[in-house]
PDB file of C-alpha atoms in Angstrom:
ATOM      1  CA  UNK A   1      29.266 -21.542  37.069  1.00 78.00           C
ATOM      2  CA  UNK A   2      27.043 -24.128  38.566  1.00 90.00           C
ATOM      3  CA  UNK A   3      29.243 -27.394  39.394  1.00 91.00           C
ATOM      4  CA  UNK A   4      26.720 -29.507  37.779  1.00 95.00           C
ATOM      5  CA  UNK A   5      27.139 -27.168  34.131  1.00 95.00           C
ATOM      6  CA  UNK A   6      30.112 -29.377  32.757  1.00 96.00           C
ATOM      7  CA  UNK A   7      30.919 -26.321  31.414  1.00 94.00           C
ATOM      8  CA  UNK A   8      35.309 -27.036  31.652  1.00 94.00           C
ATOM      9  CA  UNK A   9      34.488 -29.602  28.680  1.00 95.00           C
ATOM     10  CA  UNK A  10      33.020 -29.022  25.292  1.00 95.00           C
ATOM     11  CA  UNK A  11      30.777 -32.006  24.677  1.00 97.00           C
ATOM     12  CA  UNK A  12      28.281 -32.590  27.124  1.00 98.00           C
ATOM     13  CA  UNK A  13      25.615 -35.045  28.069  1.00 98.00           C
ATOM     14  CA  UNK A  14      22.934 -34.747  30.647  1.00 98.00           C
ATOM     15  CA  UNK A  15      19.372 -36.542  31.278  1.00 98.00           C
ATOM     16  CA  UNK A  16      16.055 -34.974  30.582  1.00 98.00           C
ATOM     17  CA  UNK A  17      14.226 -31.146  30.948  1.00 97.00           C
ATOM     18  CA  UNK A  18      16.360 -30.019  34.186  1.00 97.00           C
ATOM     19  CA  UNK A  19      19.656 -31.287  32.634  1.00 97.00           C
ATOM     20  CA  UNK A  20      19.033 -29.730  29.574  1.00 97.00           C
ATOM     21  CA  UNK A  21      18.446 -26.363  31.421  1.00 96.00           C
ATOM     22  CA  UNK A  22      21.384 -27.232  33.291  1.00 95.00           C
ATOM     23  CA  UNK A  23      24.208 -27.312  30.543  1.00 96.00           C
ATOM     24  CA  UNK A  24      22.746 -25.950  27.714  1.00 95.00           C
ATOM     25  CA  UNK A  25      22.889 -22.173  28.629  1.00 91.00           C
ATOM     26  CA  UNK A  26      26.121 -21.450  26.710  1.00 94.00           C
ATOM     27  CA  UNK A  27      25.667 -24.114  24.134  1.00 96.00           C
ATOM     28  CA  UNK A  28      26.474 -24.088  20.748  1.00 97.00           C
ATOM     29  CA  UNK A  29      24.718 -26.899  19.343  1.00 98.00           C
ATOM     30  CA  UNK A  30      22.555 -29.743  21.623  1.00 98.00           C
ATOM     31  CA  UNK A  31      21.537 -32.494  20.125  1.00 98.00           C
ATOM     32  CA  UNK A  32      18.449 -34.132  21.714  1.00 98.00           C
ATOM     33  CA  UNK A  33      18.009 -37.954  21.254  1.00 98.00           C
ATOM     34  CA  UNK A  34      14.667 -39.685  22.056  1.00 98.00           C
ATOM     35  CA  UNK A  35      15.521 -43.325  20.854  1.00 98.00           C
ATOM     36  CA  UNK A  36      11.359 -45.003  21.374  1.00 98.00           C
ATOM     37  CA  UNK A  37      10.591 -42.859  19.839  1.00 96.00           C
ATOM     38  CA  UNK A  38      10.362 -38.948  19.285  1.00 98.00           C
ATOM     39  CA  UNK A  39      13.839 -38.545  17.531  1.00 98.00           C
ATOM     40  CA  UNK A  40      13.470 -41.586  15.393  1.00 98.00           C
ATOM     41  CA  UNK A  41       9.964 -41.029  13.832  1.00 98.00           C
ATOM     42  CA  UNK A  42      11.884 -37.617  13.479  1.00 98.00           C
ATOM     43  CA  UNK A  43      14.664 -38.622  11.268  1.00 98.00           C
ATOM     44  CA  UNK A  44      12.057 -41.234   9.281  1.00 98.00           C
ATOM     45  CA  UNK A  45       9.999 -38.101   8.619  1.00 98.00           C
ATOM     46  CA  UNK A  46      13.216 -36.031   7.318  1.00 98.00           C
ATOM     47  CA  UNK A  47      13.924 -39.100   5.219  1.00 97.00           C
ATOM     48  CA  UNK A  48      11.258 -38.117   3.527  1.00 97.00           C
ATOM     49  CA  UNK A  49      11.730 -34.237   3.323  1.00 96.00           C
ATOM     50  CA  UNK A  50       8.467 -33.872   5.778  1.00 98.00           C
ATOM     51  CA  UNK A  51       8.991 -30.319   7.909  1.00 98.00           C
ATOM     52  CA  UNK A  52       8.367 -31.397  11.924  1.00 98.00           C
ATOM     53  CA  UNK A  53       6.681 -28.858  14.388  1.00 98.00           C
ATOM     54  CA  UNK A  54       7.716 -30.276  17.867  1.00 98.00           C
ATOM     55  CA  UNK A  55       4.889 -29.659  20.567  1.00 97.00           C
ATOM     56  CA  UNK A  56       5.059 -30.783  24.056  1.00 92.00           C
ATOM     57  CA  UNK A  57       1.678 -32.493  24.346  1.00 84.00           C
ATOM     58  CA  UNK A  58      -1.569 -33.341  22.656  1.00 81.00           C
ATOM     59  CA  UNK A  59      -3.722 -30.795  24.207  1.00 84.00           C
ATOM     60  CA  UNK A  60      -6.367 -28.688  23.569  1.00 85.00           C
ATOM     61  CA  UNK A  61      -4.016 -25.860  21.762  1.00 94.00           C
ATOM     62  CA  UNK A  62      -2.793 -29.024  19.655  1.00 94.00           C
ATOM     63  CA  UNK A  63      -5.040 -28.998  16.993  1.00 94.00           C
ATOM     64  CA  UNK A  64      -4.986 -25.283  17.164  1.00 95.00           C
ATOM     65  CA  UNK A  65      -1.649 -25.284  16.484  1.00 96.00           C
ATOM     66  CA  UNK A  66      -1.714 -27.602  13.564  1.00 96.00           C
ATOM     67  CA  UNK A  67      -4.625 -25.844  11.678  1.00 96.00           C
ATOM     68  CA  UNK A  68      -2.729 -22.436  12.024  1.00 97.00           C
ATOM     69  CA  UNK A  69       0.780 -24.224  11.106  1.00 97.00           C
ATOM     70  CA  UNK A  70      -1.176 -25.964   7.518  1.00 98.00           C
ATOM     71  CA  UNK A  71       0.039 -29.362   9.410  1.00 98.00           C
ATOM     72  CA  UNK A  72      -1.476 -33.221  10.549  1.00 97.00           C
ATOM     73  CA  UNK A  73      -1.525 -33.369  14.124  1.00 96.00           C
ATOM     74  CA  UNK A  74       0.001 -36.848  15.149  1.00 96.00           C
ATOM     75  CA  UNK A  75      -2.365 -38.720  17.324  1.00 92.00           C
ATOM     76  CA  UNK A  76      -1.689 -40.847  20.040  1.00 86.00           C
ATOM     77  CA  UNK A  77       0.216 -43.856  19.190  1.00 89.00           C
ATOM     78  CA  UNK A  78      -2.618 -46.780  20.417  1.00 81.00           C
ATOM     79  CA  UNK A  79      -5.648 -44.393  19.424  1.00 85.00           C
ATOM     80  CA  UNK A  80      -3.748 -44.160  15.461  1.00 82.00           C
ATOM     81  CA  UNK A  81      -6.539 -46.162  13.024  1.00 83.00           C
ATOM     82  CA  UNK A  82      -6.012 -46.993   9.382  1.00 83.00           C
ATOM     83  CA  UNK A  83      -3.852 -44.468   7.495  1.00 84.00           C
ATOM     84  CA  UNK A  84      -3.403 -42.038  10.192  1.00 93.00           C
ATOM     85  CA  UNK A  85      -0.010 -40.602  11.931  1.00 95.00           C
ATOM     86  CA  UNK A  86       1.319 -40.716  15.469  1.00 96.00           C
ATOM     87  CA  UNK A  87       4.522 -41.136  17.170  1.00 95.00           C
ATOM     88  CA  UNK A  88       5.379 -44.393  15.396  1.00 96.00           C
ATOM     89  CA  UNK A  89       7.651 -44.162  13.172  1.00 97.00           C
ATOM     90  CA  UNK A  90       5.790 -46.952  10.894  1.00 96.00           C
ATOM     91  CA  UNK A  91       3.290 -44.577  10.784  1.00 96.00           C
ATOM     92  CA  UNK A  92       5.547 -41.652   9.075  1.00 97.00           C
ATOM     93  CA  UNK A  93       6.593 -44.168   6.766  1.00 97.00           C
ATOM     94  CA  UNK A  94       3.934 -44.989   5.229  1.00 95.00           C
ATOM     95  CA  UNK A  95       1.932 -42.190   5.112  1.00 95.00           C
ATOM     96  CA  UNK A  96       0.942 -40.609   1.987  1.00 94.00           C
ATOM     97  CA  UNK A  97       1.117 -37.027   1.211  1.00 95.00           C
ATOM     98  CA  UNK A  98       2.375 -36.224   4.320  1.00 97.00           C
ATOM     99  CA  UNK A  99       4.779 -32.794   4.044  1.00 98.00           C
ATOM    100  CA  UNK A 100       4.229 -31.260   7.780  1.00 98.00           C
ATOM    101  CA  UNK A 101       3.698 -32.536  10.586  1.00 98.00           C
ATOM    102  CA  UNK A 102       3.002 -31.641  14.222  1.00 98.00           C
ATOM    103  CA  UNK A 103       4.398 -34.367  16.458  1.00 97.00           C
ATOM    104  CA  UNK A 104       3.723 -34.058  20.471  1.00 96.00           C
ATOM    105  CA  UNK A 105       6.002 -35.748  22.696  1.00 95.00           C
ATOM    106  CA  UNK A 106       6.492 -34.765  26.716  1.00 94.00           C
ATOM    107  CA  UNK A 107       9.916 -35.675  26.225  1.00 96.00           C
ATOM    108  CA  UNK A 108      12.529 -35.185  23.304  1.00 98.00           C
ATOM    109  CA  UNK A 109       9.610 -32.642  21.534  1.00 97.00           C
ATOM    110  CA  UNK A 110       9.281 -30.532  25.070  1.00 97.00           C
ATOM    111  CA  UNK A 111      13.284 -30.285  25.325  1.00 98.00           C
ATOM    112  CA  UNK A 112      13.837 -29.314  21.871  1.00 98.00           C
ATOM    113  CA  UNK A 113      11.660 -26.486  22.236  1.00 97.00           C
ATOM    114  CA  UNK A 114      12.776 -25.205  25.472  1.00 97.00           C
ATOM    115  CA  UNK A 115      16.315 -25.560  24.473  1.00 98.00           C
ATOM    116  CA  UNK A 116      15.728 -23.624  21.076  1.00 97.00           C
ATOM    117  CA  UNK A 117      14.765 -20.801  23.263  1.00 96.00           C
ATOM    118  CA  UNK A 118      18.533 -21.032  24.606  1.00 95.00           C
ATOM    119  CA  UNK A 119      19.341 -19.939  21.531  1.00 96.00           C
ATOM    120  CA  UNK A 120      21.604 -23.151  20.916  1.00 97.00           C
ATOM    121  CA  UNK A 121      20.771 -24.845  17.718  1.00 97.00           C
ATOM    122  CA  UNK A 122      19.090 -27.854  18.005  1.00 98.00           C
ATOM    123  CA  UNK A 123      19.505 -30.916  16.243  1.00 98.00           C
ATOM    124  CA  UNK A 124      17.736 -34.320  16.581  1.00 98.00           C
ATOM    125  CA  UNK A 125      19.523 -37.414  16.491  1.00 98.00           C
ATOM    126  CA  UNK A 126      18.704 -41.087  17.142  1.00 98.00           C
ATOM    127  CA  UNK A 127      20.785 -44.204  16.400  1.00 98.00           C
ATOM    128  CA  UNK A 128      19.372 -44.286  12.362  1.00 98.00           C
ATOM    129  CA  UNK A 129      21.328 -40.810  12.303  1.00 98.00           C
ATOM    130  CA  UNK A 130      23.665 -40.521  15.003  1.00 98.00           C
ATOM    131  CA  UNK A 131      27.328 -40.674  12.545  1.00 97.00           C
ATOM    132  CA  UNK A 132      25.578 -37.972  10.040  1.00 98.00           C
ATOM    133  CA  UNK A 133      25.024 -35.665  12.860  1.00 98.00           C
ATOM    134  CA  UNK A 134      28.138 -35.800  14.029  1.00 97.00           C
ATOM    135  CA  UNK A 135      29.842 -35.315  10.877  1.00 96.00           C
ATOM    136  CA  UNK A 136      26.666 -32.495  10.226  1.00 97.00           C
ATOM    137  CA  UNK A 137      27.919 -30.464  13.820  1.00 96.00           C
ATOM    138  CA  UNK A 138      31.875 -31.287  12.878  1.00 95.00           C
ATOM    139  CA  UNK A 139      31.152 -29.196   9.891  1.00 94.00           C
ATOM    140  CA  UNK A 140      29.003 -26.600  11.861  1.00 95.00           C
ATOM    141  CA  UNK A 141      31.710 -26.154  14.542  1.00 93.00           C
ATOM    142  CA  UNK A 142      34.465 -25.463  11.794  1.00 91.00           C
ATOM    143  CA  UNK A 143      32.443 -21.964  10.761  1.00 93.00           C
ATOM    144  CA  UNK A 144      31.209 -21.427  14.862  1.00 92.00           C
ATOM    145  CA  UNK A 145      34.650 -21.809  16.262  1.00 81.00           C
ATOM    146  CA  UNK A 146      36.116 -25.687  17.385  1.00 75.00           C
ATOM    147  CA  UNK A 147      36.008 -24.746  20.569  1.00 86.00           C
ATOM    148  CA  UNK A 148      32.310 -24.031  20.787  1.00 93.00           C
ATOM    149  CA  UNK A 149      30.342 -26.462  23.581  1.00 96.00           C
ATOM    150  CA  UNK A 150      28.042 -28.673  22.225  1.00 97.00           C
ATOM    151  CA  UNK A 151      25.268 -30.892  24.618  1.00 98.00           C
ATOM    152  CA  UNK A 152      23.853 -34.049  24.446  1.00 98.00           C
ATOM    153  CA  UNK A 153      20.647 -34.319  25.904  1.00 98.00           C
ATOM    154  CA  UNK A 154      18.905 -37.916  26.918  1.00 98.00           C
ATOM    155  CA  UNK A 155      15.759 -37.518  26.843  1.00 98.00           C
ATOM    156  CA  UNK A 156      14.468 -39.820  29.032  1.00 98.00           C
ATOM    157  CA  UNK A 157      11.081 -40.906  29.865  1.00 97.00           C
ATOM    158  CA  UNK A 158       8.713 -40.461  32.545  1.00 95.00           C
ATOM    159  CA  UNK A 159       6.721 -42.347  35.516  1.00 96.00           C
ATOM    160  CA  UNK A 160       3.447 -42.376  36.076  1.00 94.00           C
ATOM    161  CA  UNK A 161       4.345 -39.386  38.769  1.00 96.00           C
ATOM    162  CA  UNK A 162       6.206 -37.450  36.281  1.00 93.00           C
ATOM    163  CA  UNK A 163       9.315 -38.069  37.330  1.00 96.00           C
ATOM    164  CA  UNK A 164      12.310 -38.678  35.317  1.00 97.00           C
ATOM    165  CA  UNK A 165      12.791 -42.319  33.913  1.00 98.00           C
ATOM    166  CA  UNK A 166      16.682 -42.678  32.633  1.00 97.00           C
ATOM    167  CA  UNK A 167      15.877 -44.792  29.264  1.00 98.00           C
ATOM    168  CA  UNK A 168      18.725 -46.892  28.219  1.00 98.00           C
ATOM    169  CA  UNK A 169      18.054 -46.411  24.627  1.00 98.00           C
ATOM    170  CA  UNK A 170      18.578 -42.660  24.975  1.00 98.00           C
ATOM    171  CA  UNK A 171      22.209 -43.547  26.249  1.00 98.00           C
ATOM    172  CA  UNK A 172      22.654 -45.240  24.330  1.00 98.00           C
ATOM    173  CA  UNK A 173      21.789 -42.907  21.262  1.00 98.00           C
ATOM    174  CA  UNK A 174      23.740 -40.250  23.432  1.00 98.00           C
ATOM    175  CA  UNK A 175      26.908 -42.192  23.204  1.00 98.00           C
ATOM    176  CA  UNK A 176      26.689 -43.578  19.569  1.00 98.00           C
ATOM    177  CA  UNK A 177      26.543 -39.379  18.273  1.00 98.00           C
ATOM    178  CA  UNK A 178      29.400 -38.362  21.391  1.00 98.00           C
ATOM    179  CA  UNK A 179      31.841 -41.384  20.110  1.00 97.00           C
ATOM    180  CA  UNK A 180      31.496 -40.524  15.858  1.00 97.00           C
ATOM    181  CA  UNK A 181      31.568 -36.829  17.487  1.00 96.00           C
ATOM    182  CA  UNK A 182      34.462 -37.121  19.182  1.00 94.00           C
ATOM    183  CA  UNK A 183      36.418 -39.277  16.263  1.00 92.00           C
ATOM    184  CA  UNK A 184      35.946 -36.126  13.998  1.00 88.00           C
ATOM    185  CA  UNK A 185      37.950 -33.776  16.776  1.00 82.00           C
ATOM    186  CA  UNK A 186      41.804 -33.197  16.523  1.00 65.00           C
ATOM    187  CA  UNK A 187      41.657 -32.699  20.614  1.00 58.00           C
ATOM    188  CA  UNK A 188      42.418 -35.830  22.594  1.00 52.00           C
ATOM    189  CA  UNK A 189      39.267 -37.299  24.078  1.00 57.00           C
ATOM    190  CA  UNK A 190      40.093 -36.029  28.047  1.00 61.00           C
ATOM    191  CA  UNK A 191      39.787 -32.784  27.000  1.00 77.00           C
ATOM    192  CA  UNK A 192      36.968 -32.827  24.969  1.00 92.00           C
ATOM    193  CA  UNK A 193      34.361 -34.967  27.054  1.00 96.00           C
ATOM    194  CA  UNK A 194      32.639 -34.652  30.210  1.00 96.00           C
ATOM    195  CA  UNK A 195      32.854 -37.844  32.423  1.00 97.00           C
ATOM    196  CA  UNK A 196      28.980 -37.692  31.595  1.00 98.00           C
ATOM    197  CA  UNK A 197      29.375 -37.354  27.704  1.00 97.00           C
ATOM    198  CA  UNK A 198      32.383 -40.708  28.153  1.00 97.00           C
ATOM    199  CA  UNK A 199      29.946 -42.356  30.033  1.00 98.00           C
ATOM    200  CA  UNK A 200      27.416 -42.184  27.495  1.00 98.00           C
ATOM    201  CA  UNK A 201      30.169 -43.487  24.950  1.00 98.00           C
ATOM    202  CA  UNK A 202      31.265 -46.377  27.545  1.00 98.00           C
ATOM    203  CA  UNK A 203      27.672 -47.665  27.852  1.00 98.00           C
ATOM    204  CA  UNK A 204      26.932 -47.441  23.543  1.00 98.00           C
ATOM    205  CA  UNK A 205      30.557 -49.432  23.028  1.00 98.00           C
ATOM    206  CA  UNK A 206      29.386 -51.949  25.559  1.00 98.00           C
ATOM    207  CA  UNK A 207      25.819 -52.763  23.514  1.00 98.00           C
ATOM    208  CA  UNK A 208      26.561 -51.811  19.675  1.00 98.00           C
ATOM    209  CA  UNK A 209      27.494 -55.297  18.556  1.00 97.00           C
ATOM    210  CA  UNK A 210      24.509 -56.485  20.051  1.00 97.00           C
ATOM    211  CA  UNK A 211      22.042 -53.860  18.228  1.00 96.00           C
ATOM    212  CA  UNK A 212      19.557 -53.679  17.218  1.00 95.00           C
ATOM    213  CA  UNK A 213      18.278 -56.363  18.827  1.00 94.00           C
ATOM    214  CA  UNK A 214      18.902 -55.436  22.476  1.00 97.00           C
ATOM    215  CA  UNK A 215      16.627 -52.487  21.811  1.00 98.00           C
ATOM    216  CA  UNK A 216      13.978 -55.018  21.947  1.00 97.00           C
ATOM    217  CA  UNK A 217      15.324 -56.182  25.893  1.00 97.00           C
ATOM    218  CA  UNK A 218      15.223 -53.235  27.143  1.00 98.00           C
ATOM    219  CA  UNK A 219      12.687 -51.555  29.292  1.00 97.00           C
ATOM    220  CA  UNK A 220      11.300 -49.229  26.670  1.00 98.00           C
ATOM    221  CA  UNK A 221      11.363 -52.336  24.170  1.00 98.00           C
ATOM    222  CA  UNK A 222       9.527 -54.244  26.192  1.00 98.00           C
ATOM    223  CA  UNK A 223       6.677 -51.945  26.332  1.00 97.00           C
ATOM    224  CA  UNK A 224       6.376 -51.463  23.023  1.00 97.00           C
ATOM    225  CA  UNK A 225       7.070 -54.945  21.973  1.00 97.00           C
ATOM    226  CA  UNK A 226       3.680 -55.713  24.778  1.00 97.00           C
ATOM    227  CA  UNK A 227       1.804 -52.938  23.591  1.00 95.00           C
ATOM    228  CA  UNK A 228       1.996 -54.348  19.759  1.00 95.00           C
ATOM    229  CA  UNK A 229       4.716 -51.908  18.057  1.00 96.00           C
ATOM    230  CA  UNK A 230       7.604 -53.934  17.695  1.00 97.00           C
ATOM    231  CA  UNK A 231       8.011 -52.386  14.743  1.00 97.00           C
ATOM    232  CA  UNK A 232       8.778 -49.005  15.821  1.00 97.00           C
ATOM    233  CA  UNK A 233      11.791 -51.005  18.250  1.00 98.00           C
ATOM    234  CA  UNK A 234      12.706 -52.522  14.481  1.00 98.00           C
ATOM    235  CA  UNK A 235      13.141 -49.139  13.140  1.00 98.00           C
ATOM    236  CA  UNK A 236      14.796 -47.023  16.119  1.00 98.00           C
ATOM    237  CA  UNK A 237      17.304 -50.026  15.619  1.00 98.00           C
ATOM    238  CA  UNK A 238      18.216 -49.128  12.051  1.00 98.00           C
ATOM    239  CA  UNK A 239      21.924 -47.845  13.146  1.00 98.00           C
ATOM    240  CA  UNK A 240      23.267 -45.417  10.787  1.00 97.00           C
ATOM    241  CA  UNK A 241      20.612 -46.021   7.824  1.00 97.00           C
ATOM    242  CA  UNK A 242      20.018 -42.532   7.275  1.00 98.00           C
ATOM    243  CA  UNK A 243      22.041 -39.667   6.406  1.00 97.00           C
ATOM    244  CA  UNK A 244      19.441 -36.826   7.463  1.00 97.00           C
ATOM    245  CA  UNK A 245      20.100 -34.320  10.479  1.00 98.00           C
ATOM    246  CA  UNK A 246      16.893 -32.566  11.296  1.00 98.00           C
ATOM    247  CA  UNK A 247      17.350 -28.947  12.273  1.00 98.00           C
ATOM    248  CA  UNK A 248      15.104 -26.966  14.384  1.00 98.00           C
ATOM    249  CA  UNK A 249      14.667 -23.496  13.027  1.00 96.00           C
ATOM    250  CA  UNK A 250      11.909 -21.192  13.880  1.00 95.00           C
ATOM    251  CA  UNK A 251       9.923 -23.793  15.611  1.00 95.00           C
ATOM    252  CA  UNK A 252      10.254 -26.554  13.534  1.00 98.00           C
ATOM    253  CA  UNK A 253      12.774 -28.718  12.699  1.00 98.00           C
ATOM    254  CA  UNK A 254      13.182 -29.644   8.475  1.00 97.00           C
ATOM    255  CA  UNK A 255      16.217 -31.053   6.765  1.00 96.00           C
ATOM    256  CA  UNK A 256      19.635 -29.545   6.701  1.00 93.00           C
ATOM    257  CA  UNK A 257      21.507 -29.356   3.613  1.00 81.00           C
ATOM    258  CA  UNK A 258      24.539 -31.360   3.180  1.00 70.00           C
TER     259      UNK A 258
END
């Protein structure tokens, strides 16, 4: 086993499309958590029982997708006019008639989909959802086995060059699901978590009594906060409002039962 697969511990965390390639090869569930905003305009959409097709970009095979899928394709967040959807979570919210939807994202909706392929089963979580999805994957490890590894996947953003940009919010996310994961387990913490996955938890025990509104000081924040969607920061910040766990089944993700 590669050195870098965690693979002596069963919850895991690692950053972005490589990591998640990295660990997730024996996984039994990975949750992927794109805080601003993939995962969050995820869980407001499976508030409200709308079925998610994950894509990796808005491309030409986007639309194509959409129309063969009976589905809105999201359009870019700043190009979004009156009524229409895009990443923003606002926009999911207060859509109307909206039951499926094809979301693009180059980050948490590109790992989802390559991780499904793994044959783990994926789950989105952000910080609106992170305590239900641990509770949801306690449950789902009681019929798998206890044992069974799960990952935690940051998504991350990216630089202009492509390369990886480690978001804080996606710790962040990472650690709020790893601590309300690991609070559920009978095992004492040192076996169950990677230095990585305790890491995560160290750096989401160090911020939560200051959320939401550090979401809004961070990098990610910022931007959005600049680019005139503070509102999307207002609603990636509402920790544990929602009880939902998205599931992604057959290439797109809809609501799992309680």
């Amino acid at each position: 086993m590669s050195p870098f697969s965690q693979h002596e511990y069963q919850v895991r965390c690692e950053w972005g499309l490589a990591g998640a390639r990295e660990i997730t090869r024996d996984a039994a569930i990975t949750a992927v958590v794109d805080v601003l905003s993939f995962t969050t305009t995820l869980t407001v959409a499976a508030d409200r029982g709308v079925a998610v097709f994950p894509y990796p970009w808005r491309d030409s095979t986007a639309a194509e997708f959409a129309r063969s899928n009976d589905a809105v394709l999201a359009v870019g967040r700043s190009r979004a006019g009156f009524g229409e959807v895009s990443l923003s979570p606002e926009t999911v919210r207060s859509a109307d008639g909206l039951s499926r939807l094809v979301l693009p994202s180059p980050n948490g909706a590109t790992i989802a989909r390559a991780v499904a392929r793994t044959g783990s089963q994926v789950i989105g979580v952000s910080l609106r959802n992170a305590k239900a999805a641990a509770a949801w994957t306690v449950g789902r490890l009681a019929t798998m086995g206890l044992g069974s590894p799960v990952t935690v996947i940051a998504a991350g953003e990216q630089w202009a060059d492509g390369a990886l940009r480690p978001a804080i919010e996606d710790l962040w996310g990472a650690g709020a699901f790893i601590e309300a994961l690991a609070a559920s387990m009978e095992r004492s913490t040192p076996e169950v978590l990677s230095p990585e996955a305790r890491g995560a938890v160290a750096a989401y025990r160090d911020v939560a009594p200051e959320l939401p509104g550090r979401l809004h000081d961070c990098a990610s924040g910022r931007d959005l906060v600049a680019s005139g969607f503070a509102g999307d920061v207002e609603v990636a910040g509402e920790v544990d409002q929602s009880d939902v766990v998205p599931v992604l089944h057959d290439a797109v993700f809809r609501t799992a039962p309680p």
